[in-house]
Amino acid sequence: MLLDVVLTTSALTSQAISGKTLVAIDILRASSTIVTALANGCRAVIPVLTPEEAFELKKRDPDVILGGERKGLRIPGFDKGNSPLEYMSSDIVGRRLVLTTTNGTRLIRKGQEADTLLVGSLLNAQAVAREVLKLKRDTLLACAGTLDRFSLDDFVGAGSIVREIVRFSPDVSLSDIALAAMKVSASGDPVLSLKESFHVRKLMELGFAQDLDYCSRLNLYGVVPRLTEKGIECLEKV
Amino acid sequence: MLLDVVLTTSALTSQAISGKTLVAIDILRASSTIVTALANGCRAVIPVLTPEEAFELKKRDPDVILGGERKGLRIPGFDKGNSPLEYMSSDIVGRRLVLTTTNGTRLIRKGQEADTLLVGSLLNAQAVAREVLKLKRDTLLACAGTLDRFSLDDFVGAGSIVREIVRFSPDVSLSDIALAAMKVSASGDPVLSLKESFHVRKLMELGFAQDLDYCSRLNLYGVVPRLTEKGIECLEKV
C-alpha cells in the first residue's frame, strides 16, 4: 500500500484519484466541523459549492441545517457558521447538515471520484488510519490548502494521519511528500505548528482562537466520515 | 523579506521569479556538483540542456570539460559524470565546465529570469543564506524535484537554507511551505533524512552511497555560485 499526499485542491487530478482511498483534509475548519457534527449525532453532511445550492436544499427539506462560511464568517441566512464548536449542541441530533465552505467542500466535491472518500482531521486521525488500513488500497491524503496554496495546518493533519498508519503498519510505502508530512507533524506540538501558519494567523485575527485549540486535539473522536450517495455519513464508530 | 519554496521545476512560473532572488536546489547532485567544482577552482559552470549543446561548445573551445548524466550515469563521450567527488581533482582548476543533468540544469535554465540566481546545497547552505540576506529581496528557494515530482532531498536542502537565514535574521517572513521545509530539515540528521528518499534509494542502487554522504555535509564550503553572462561563477568566497 502506497501513501501519497496532494498539497492543494487544484493539484488533485482524476487520474491520481482513480481506484484509491482519498482522505479529504481541511483542518481549519471544514474537516474538523464535519467530524464534530457526525460525532455529535448529525445524520449526514451534504457538501455543496454555493450558498444558493444550500438554500435550494432547505426549500425542499426545511429540517436541514445550513452551515458554512465565506471569508471565515457565517453566511447571511445560514443557521450556523464553520466553527466546529457550533456543532456540539443537541439541535443537530438526527438532522442533516448542508455545508458550504471556501476550501473544504470544494475538495470533497472534486475527490468524489475516489473509490472511497473519507474525511480526516486531527480529531479523528487514528480512526481514519485504521479505516485506511482496513480498505487496503493505495491512499491519497488530499490537503485542501487555502485558496489553492499550500497550507501548513492541512500538511500537519496529513502527516499526523500518516504517522498513525505507520504506527499500526510500519511496512506501508510512503512517497517522499508523505514522509515529509510525517516529519513535520512529528516535529512538535500540533497547536504550536498550527499557530505558525498564515491561515491560522488569519483565523486568530477573526477571533477563532478557541477553534484552533479545539481543531488541534489529536484523536478526540473515533468517527470515520465517509461519502455515500446520501452525503457524508458516519457508517460506524471505530 | 519573504522566503518561499517551490517544489518542482515545472511549478516554477515566470511571474513567481520576477524581481526575486532565486536559489536553485538540486541536492542530488547538480547543485552539490556545481558548488564542489567552483570551490575546487573551476572557473565557471555552463549549464546546458542537451549533450548535443555540450559537444557544440567543446568544438568551439576544446579546453572545456564536459560533465553530466542521463539516468544517473556519465554520458558517453563526456569527461566526467555528475558525482561531485569527480570535481575535486586538479584538472578542473581554471577551466570551464559544461554541465547537463536531468533535473538541475533544467531548473537553472528556467530560473534565469530571476533578479539574481544562486545555486544552493547543503554544502554551502550558510554561505547562500548570508548572500540572500545581503541581497535584501524576496527569495524563492526552488527545488528541482525528480522528474517533476517532489523530492525529499531538495526539500531538506531548502529547509536547511531557510534555517540558516532565520538564524541570522529571525524576523524574515516565511510562507507556510518554507516553514514546513525548515521543520523537516530540523527533524533529524540530514543524511538519515536523505536516505529515506525515493531518489536516494535509486542512487544507492546505482552505487552512489559515497555521493550521498558527501552531499549531506552541511556548510563544508563558503562559496556562493551565481549565474552571470559567463555562466555560473563564484564571484567571491564568503
Coordinates of C-alpha atoms in Angstrom, one line a residue:
Chain A
M1 CA 0.0 0.0 0.0
L2 CA 1.4 3.4 -1.0
L3 CA 0.6 6.6 0.9
D4 CA 0.9 9.9 -1.1
V5 CA -0.1 13.5 -0.3
V6 CA -1.5 16.2 -2.6
L7 CA -1.0 19.7 -1.3
T8 CA -3.9 21.7 -2.8
T9 CA -7.4 21.1 -4.2
S10 CA -6.3 22.2 -7.7
A11 CA -3.4 19.8 -7.7
L12 CA -5.8 16.9 -7.4
T13 CA -6.3 15.1 -10.7
S14 CA -8.9 12.5 -11.7
Q15 CA -6.1 10.2 -12.7
A16 CA -4.5 10.4 -9.3
I17 CA -7.8 9.7 -7.5
S18 CA -9.0 6.7 -9.6
G19 CA -9.2 3.4 -7.7
K20 CA -7.8 4.9 -4.5
T21 CA -8.9 5.7 -1.0
L22 CA -8.9 9.5 -0.7
V23 CA -8.8 11.3 2.7
A24 CA -10.1 14.9 2.4
I25 CA -8.2 17.1 4.9
D26 CA -9.2 20.7 5.7
I27 CA -8.1 21.0 9.3
L28 CA -9.3 24.7 9.7
R29 CA -12.1 24.0 9.7
A30 CA -14.3 22.0 7.3
S31 CA -12.9 18.6 8.2
S32 CA -13.0 19.3 11.9
T33 CA -16.5 20.6 11.6
I34 CA -17.8 17.5 9.7
V35 CA -16.1 15.1 12.2
T36 CA -17.5 17.0 15.1
A37 CA -21.1 17.2 13.7
L38 CA -21.2 13.5 13.0
A39 CA -19.6 12.6 16.3
N40 CA -22.3 14.6 18.0
G41 CA -25.3 12.9 16.3
C42 CA -25.7 14.7 13.0
R43 CA -27.2 12.2 10.5
A44 CA -25.3 13.3 7.3
V45 CA -23.4 16.2 5.9
I46 CA -24.2 17.3 2.4
P47 CA -21.3 19.3 0.9
V48 CA -22.4 22.0 -1.6
L49 CA -20.4 24.5 -3.6
T50 CA -22.6 27.6 -3.2
P51 CA -25.0 29.3 -0.7
E52 CA -27.6 29.1 -3.5
E53 CA -27.4 25.3 -3.6
A54 CA -27.8 25.3 0.1
F55 CA -30.9 27.4 0.1
E56 CA -32.4 25.3 -2.6
L57 CA -32.0 22.1 -0.5
K58 CA -33.5 23.9 2.5
K59 CA -36.5 24.8 0.4
R60 CA -37.0 21.1 -0.4
D61 CA -36.4 19.9 3.2
P62 CA -36.9 22.7 5.8
D63 CA -35.5 20.3 8.5
V64 CA -31.9 20.6 7.2
I65 CA -29.4 22.8 9.0
L66 CA -27.5 25.3 6.8
G67 CA -23.9 25.8 7.8
G68 CA -20.7 27.3 6.3
E69 CA -18.6 30.4 5.8
R70 CA -17.3 32.9 3.3
K71 CA -14.2 34.7 4.2
G72 CA -14.3 32.8 7.5
L73 CA -17.6 34.3 8.6
R74 CA -21.2 32.8 8.8
I75 CA -23.2 33.3 5.6
P76 CA -26.2 35.6 5.9
G77 CA -29.4 33.5 6.3
F78 CA -27.5 30.4 7.4
D79 CA -28.1 28.6 10.8
K80 CA -24.5 28.1 11.7
G81 CA -21.0 29.2 10.6
N82 CA -18.0 26.9 10.1
S83 CA -16.8 26.7 13.7
P84 CA -16.8 23.1 14.9
L85 CA -17.8 24.3 18.4
E86 CA -21.2 25.3 17.0
Y87 CA -21.9 21.6 16.1
M88 CA -21.7 20.2 19.6
S89 CA -25.3 21.2 20.6
S90 CA -28.3 18.9 20.7
D91 CA -30.1 20.7 17.8
I92 CA -28.1 18.8 15.2
V93 CA -29.0 15.3 16.5
G94 CA -30.6 13.2 13.8
R95 CA -30.7 16.1 11.3
R96 CA -28.8 16.7 8.0
L97 CA -26.3 19.5 7.7
V98 CA -25.9 21.3 4.4
L99 CA -22.3 22.7 4.4
T100 CA -20.5 25.1 2.1
T101 CA -17.0 26.4 2.8
T102 CA -14.4 28.2 0.8
N103 CA -11.9 25.3 0.5
G104 CA -13.1 22.1 2.2
T105 CA -16.3 21.4 0.4
R106 CA -14.7 22.1 -3.0
L107 CA -12.1 19.5 -2.2
I108 CA -14.8 16.9 -1.3
R109 CA -16.7 17.5 -4.5
K110 CA -13.5 17.2 -6.5
G111 CA -12.5 14.0 -4.7
Q112 CA -15.8 12.2 -5.1
E113 CA -14.5 10.0 -7.9
A114 CA -12.2 8.1 -5.5
D115 CA -13.0 4.5 -4.7
T116 CA -13.8 5.6 -1.1
L117 CA -13.7 9.2 0.2
L118 CA -13.1 9.7 4.0
V119 CA -12.9 12.9 5.9
G120 CA -9.8 13.3 8.1
S121 CA -8.7 15.7 10.7
L122 CA -6.5 15.7 13.8
L123 CA -9.7 15.0 15.8
N124 CA -10.1 11.5 14.2
A125 CA -6.6 10.8 12.8
Q126 CA -6.2 7.4 14.4
A127 CA -9.8 6.2 13.4
V128 CA -9.1 7.3 9.8
A129 CA -5.7 5.5 9.9
R130 CA -7.4 2.2 10.9
E131 CA -10.0 2.6 8.2
V132 CA -7.4 3.3 5.6
L133 CA -5.6 0.1 6.6
K134 CA -8.8 -1.9 6.5
L135 CA -9.6 -0.7 3.0
K136 CA -6.1 -2.0 1.8
R137 CA -5.9 0.4 -1.2
D138 CA -3.3 3.0 -2.2
T139 CA -4.3 6.1 -0.4
L140 CA -4.1 9.8 -1.3
L141 CA -4.2 12.2 1.6
A142 CA -5.6 15.3 -0.1
C143 CA -5.0 18.7 1.6
A144 CA -7.5 21.4 0.8
G145 CA -4.9 24.2 1.1
T146 CA -6.0 27.8 1.5
L147 CA -7.2 29.5 -1.7
D148 CA -5.2 26.9 -3.7
R149 CA -2.0 27.5 -1.8
F150 CA -0.1 25.1 0.5
S151 CA -1.4 25.4 4.0
L152 CA 0.6 24.2 7.0
D153 CA -2.4 23.1 9.0
D154 CA -3.5 20.6 6.4
F155 CA 0.0 19.4 5.9
V156 CA 0.4 18.7 9.6
G157 CA -3.0 17.0 9.5
A158 CA -2.0 14.7 6.7
G159 CA 1.3 14.0 8.5
S160 CA -0.5 13.0 11.7
I161 CA -2.7 10.5 9.8
V162 CA 0.4 9.1 8.0
R163 CA 2.0 8.7 11.4
E164 CA -0.9 6.8 12.8
I165 CA -1.0 4.5 9.8
V166 CA 2.8 3.8 10.0
R167 CA 2.4 3.1 13.7
F168 CA -0.1 0.3 13.0
S169 CA 1.6 -0.9 9.9
P170 CA 5.3 0.0 9.6
D171 CA 5.7 -1.6 6.2
V172 CA 3.4 0.7 4.1
S173 CA 5.3 2.6 1.4
L174 CA 5.5 6.4 1.7
S175 CA 6.0 8.8 -1.1
D176 CA 8.7 11.5 -0.4
I177 CA 6.0 14.0 0.3
A178 CA 4.1 11.7 2.7
L179 CA 7.4 11.2 4.6
A180 CA 8.0 15.0 4.7
A181 CA 4.4 15.5 6.1
M182 CA 5.0 12.9 8.8
K183 CA 8.3 14.5 9.8
V184 CA 6.6 18.0 10.1
S185 CA 3.8 16.6 12.2
A186 CA 6.3 14.8 14.4
S187 CA 8.4 17.9 14.9
G188 CA 6.5 19.4 17.7
D189 CA 3.2 20.2 19.4
P190 CA 0.4 20.4 16.7
V191 CA -1.1 23.5 18.3
L192 CA 2.2 25.3 18.0
S193 CA 2.7 24.1 14.5
L194 CA -0.7 25.3 13.5
K195 CA -0.2 28.7 15.2
E196 CA 2.7 29.5 12.9
S197 CA 0.6 29.1 9.8
F198 CA -0.6 32.0 7.7
H199 CA -4.1 30.6 7.6
V200 CA -4.1 30.3 11.4
R201 CA -2.9 33.9 11.9
K202 CA -5.9 35.0 9.8
L203 CA -8.3 32.9 11.9
M204 CA -6.9 34.3 15.1
E205 CA -7.5 37.8 13.8
L206 CA -11.1 36.9 13.2
G207 CA -11.3 35.8 16.9
F208 CA -11.3 32.0 16.3
A209 CA -8.5 31.1 18.8
Q210 CA -10.8 28.6 20.5
D211 CA -11.4 26.8 17.2
L212 CA -7.7 26.5 16.8
D213 CA -7.2 24.9 20.1
Y214 CA -10.1 22.5 19.5
C215 CA -9.0 21.5 16.0
S216 CA -5.5 20.6 17.3
R217 CA -6.8 17.9 19.6
L218 CA -5.5 14.6 18.4
N219 CA -7.7 11.5 18.4
L220 CA -10.6 13.0 20.3
Y221 CA -13.2 11.0 18.2
G222 CA -13.4 7.5 16.8
V223 CA -15.7 8.5 13.9
V224 CA -14.8 8.0 10.3
P225 CA -16.9 10.2 7.9
R226 CA -17.4 8.5 4.5
L227 CA -19.0 9.9 1.4
T228 CA -22.1 7.9 0.3
E229 CA -25.0 8.7 -2.0
K230 CA -26.7 10.3 0.9
G231 CA -23.9 12.6 1.7
I232 CA -21.1 12.2 4.3
E233 CA -22.2 9.7 6.9
C234 CA -20.6 8.1 9.8
L235 CA -21.1 4.4 8.9
E236 CA -19.6 3.1 12.1
K237 CA -17.7 4.2 15.2
V238 CA -14.3 2.6 15.3
Chain B
M1 CA 11.8 39.9 3.2
L2 CA 9.6 36.9 2.3
L3 CA 11.0 33.4 1.9
D4 CA 9.0 30.9 -0.2
V5 CA 9.7 27.4 -1.6
V6 CA 8.7 25.9 -4.9
L7 CA 8.7 22.1 -5.0
T8 CA 9.4 21.2 -8.6
T9 CA 10.9 22.8 -11.8
S10 CA 7.6 22.7 -13.6
A11 CA 5.8 24.5 -10.7
L12 CA 8.2 27.5 -11.2
T13 CA 6.5 30.3 -13.1
S14 CA 8.0 33.5 -14.6
Q15 CA 5.6 35.5 -12.5
A16 CA 6.9 33.9 -9.3
I17 CA 10.5 34.5 -10.3
S18 CA 10.3 38.1 -11.4
G19 CA 12.3 40.6 -9.3
K20 CA 13.4 38.0 -6.8
T21 CA 16.5 36.1 -5.7
L22 CA 16.2 32.5 -6.7
V23 CA 18.2 29.7 -5.1
A24 CA 18.3 26.7 -7.4
I25 CA 18.5 23.5 -5.3
D26 CA 19.2 20.0 -6.7
I27 CA 21.0 18.4 -3.8
L28 CA 21.5 15.0 -5.5
R29 CA 23.5 16.0 -7.3
A30 CA 23.7 19.0 -9.7
S31 CA 23.8 21.7 -7.0
S32 CA 26.4 19.8 -5.0
T33 CA 28.5 19.2 -8.1
I34 CA 28.4 22.9 -9.1
V35 CA 29.4 24.1 -5.6
T36 CA 32.2 21.5 -5.4
A37 CA 33.6 22.3 -8.8
L38 CA 33.7 26.1 -8.1
A39 CA 35.1 25.5 -4.6
N40 CA 37.9 23.5 -6.1
G41 CA 39.0 26.1 -8.7
C42 CA 36.7 25.6 -11.7
R43 CA 36.4 29.0 -13.5
A44 CA 32.7 28.8 -14.4
V45 CA 29.9 26.2 -15.0
I46 CA 27.9 26.5 -18.2
P47 CA 24.5 24.7 -17.7
V48 CA 23.1 23.3 -21.0
L49 CA 20.0 21.2 -21.7
T50 CA 21.3 18.6 -24.0
P51 CA 24.5 16.6 -24.7
E52 CA 24.4 18.0 -28.2
E53 CA 24.7 21.5 -26.9
A54 CA 27.6 20.4 -24.7
F55 CA 29.5 18.8 -27.7
E56 CA 28.9 22.0 -29.7
L57 CA 30.6 24.1 -27.0
K58 CA 33.5 21.7 -26.8
K59 CA 34.0 22.1 -30.6
R60 CA 34.3 25.9 -30.1
D61 CA 36.6 25.6 -27.1
P62 CA 38.4 22.3 -26.7
D63 CA 39.6 23.3 -23.2
V64 CA 36.1 23.0 -21.7
I65 CA 35.3 19.9 -19.6
L66 CA 32.1 18.1 -20.4
G67 CA 30.2 16.8 -17.3
G68 CA 26.8 15.4 -16.6
E69 CA 24.5 12.4 -16.5
R70 CA 21.4 10.8 -18.0
K71 CA 19.6 8.2 -15.8
G72 CA 22.3 8.9 -13.2
L73 CA 25.2 7.7 -15.3
R74 CA 28.0 9.5 -17.2
I75 CA 27.1 10.5 -20.8
P76 CA 29.2 8.6 -23.5
G77 CA 31.9 10.9 -24.8
F78 CA 31.8 13.1 -21.7
D79 CA 34.9 13.8 -19.5
K80 CA 33.0 13.4 -16.2
G81 CA 29.7 12.3 -14.7
N82 CA 27.6 14.1 -12.2
S83 CA 29.3 12.9 -9.0
P84 CA 30.7 15.9 -7.0
L85 CA 33.6 13.7 -6.0
E86 CA 34.9 13.8 -9.6
Y87 CA 35.2 17.5 -9.3
M88 CA 37.8 17.7 -6.6
S89 CA 40.8 17.0 -8.8
S90 CA 43.3 19.5 -10.1
D91 CA 42.4 19.0 -13.8
I92 CA 39.4 21.4 -13.3
V93 CA 41.4 24.4 -12.0
G94 CA 40.9 27.5 -14.1
R95 CA 38.8 25.6 -16.7
R96 CA 35.2 25.9 -17.7
L97 CA 32.7 23.0 -17.0
V98 CA 29.8 22.4 -19.4
L99 CA 27.2 20.6 -17.4
T100 CA 24.0 18.8 -18.4
T101 CA 21.8 16.9 -15.9
T102 CA 18.3 15.5 -15.9
N103 CA 16.8 17.9 -13.4
G104 CA 19.2 20.5 -12.1
T105 CA 20.4 22.2 -15.3
R106 CA 16.8 22.5 -16.5
L107 CA 15.9 24.3 -13.2
I108 CA 18.7 26.7 -13.7
R109 CA 17.8 27.5 -17.2
K110 CA 14.1 28.1 -16.2
G111 CA 15.2 30.2 -13.2
Q112 CA 17.5 32.6 -15.2
E113 CA 14.9 35.3 -15.3
A114 CA 15.3 35.9 -11.6
D115 CA 16.9 39.1 -10.4
T116 CA 19.7 37.0 -9.1
L117 CA 20.2 33.2 -9.4
L118 CA 22.3 31.5 -6.8
V119 CA 23.0 27.8 -6.5
G120 CA 22.3 26.3 -3.1
S121 CA 23.1 22.9 -1.5
L122 CA 23.7 21.6 2.0
L123 CA 27.4 22.1 1.3
N124 CA 27.1 25.8 1.1
A125 CA 23.8 26.5 3.0
Q126 CA 25.2 29.1 5.3
A127 CA 27.1 31.0 2.7
V128 CA 24.0 31.1 0.5
A129 CA 21.9 32.3 3.5
R130 CA 24.2 35.2 4.1
E131 CA 24.2 36.2 0.4
V132 CA 20.3 36.0 0.4
L133 CA 20.2 38.4 3.4
K134 CA 22.7 40.7 1.7
L135 CA 20.6 40.9 -1.4
K136 CA 17.6 42.0 0.6
R137 CA 15.0 40.7 -1.9
D138 CA 12.1 38.3 -1.6
T139 CA 13.6 34.9 -2.2
L140 CA 12.4 31.8 -3.8
L141 CA 14.0 28.5 -2.9
A142 CA 13.4 26.5 -6.0
C143 CA 13.7 22.7 -5.6
A144 CA 14.4 20.8 -8.8
G145 CA 12.4 17.8 -7.8
T146 CA 13.0 14.4 -9.5
L147 CA 11.3 14.1 -12.9
D148 CA 8.9 16.8 -11.9
R149 CA 7.9 15.2 -8.6
F150 CA 8.5 16.4 -5.1
S151 CA 11.9 15.1 -3.9
L152 CA 12.7 14.9 -0.2
D153 CA 16.4 15.7 -0.6
D154 CA 15.7 19.0 -2.2
F155 CA 13.1 19.9 0.4
V156 CA 15.6 19.1 3.2
G157 CA 18.1 21.3 1.3
A158 CA 15.7 24.2 1.0
G159 CA 14.8 23.8 4.7
S160 CA 18.4 23.9 5.8
I161 CA 19.0 27.2 3.9
V162 CA 15.8 28.6 5.4
R163 CA 17.1 27.6 8.8
E164 CA 20.4 29.4 8.3
I165 CA 18.6 32.5 7.1
V166 CA 16.3 32.5 10.1
R167 CA 19.3 32.0 12.4
F168 CA 20.9 35.2 11.2
S169 CA 17.7 37.2 10.8
P170 CA 14.8 35.8 12.9
D171 CA 12.3 38.4 11.6
V172 CA 12.2 37.3 7.9
S173 CA 8.7 36.2 6.8
L174 CA 8.2 32.6 5.9
S175 CA 5.5 31.1 3.7
D176 CA 3.8 28.0 5.2
I177 CA 5.8 25.8 2.9
A178 CA 9.1 27.5 3.8
L179 CA 8.2 26.8 7.5
A180 CA 7.4 23.2 6.7
A181 CA 10.7 22.7 4.9
M182 CA 12.5 24.2 7.9
K183 CA 10.8 21.8 10.2
V184 CA 11.6 18.8 8.1
S185 CA 15.2 19.8 7.9
A186 CA 15.4 20.3 11.6
S187 CA 13.7 16.9 12.4
G188 CA 16.9 14.9 12.3
D189 CA 20.2 14.1 10.8
P190 CA 20.2 15.2 7.1
V191 CA 22.0 12.0 6.0
L192 CA 19.2 9.9 7.5
S193 CA 16.5 12.2 6.1
L194 CA 18.1 11.9 2.6
K195 CA 18.4 8.1 2.9
E196 CA 14.7 7.7 3.2
S197 CA 14.0 9.5 -0.1
F198 CA 13.0 7.6 -3.2
H199 CA 15.6 9.4 -5.3
V200 CA 18.3 8.4 -2.8
R201 CA 17.3 4.8 -2.8
K202 CA 17.7 4.9 -6.6
L203 CA 21.2 6.5 -6.4
M204 CA 22.2 3.9 -3.8
E205 CA 21.2 1.1 -6.2
L206 CA 23.5 2.8 -8.8
G207 CA 26.4 2.6 -6.3
F208 CA 26.5 6.3 -5.3
A209 CA 26.4 5.9 -1.5
Q210 CA 29.6 8.0 -1.2
D211 CA 28.0 10.8 -3.1
L212 CA 25.1 10.8 -0.6
D213 CA 27.3 11.0 2.4
Y214 CA 29.3 13.9 0.8
C215 CA 26.2 15.8 -0.4
S216 CA 24.8 15.7 3.2
R217 CA 27.7 17.6 4.7
L218 CA 26.4 20.9 6.0
N219 CA 28.4 24.1 5.4
L220 CA 31.5 22.5 4.0
Y221 CA 32.2 25.4 1.7
G222 CA 31.8 29.2 1.7
V223 CA 31.3 29.6 -2.0
V224 CA 28.2 31.2 -3.5
P225 CA 27.7 30.2 -7.1
R226 CA 25.8 32.9 -9.1
L227 CA 24.6 33.0 -12.6
T228 CA 26.2 35.7 -14.8
E229 CA 26.5 36.2 -18.6
K230 CA 29.6 33.9 -18.5
G231 CA 27.8 31.0 -16.8
I232 CA 27.7 30.2 -13.1
E233 CA 30.6 31.8 -11.3
C234 CA 31.8 32.0 -7.8
L235 CA 32.1 35.8 -7.5
E236 CA 33.5 35.8 -4.0
K237 CA 34.2 33.5 -1.2
V238 CA 32.1 34.5 1.8

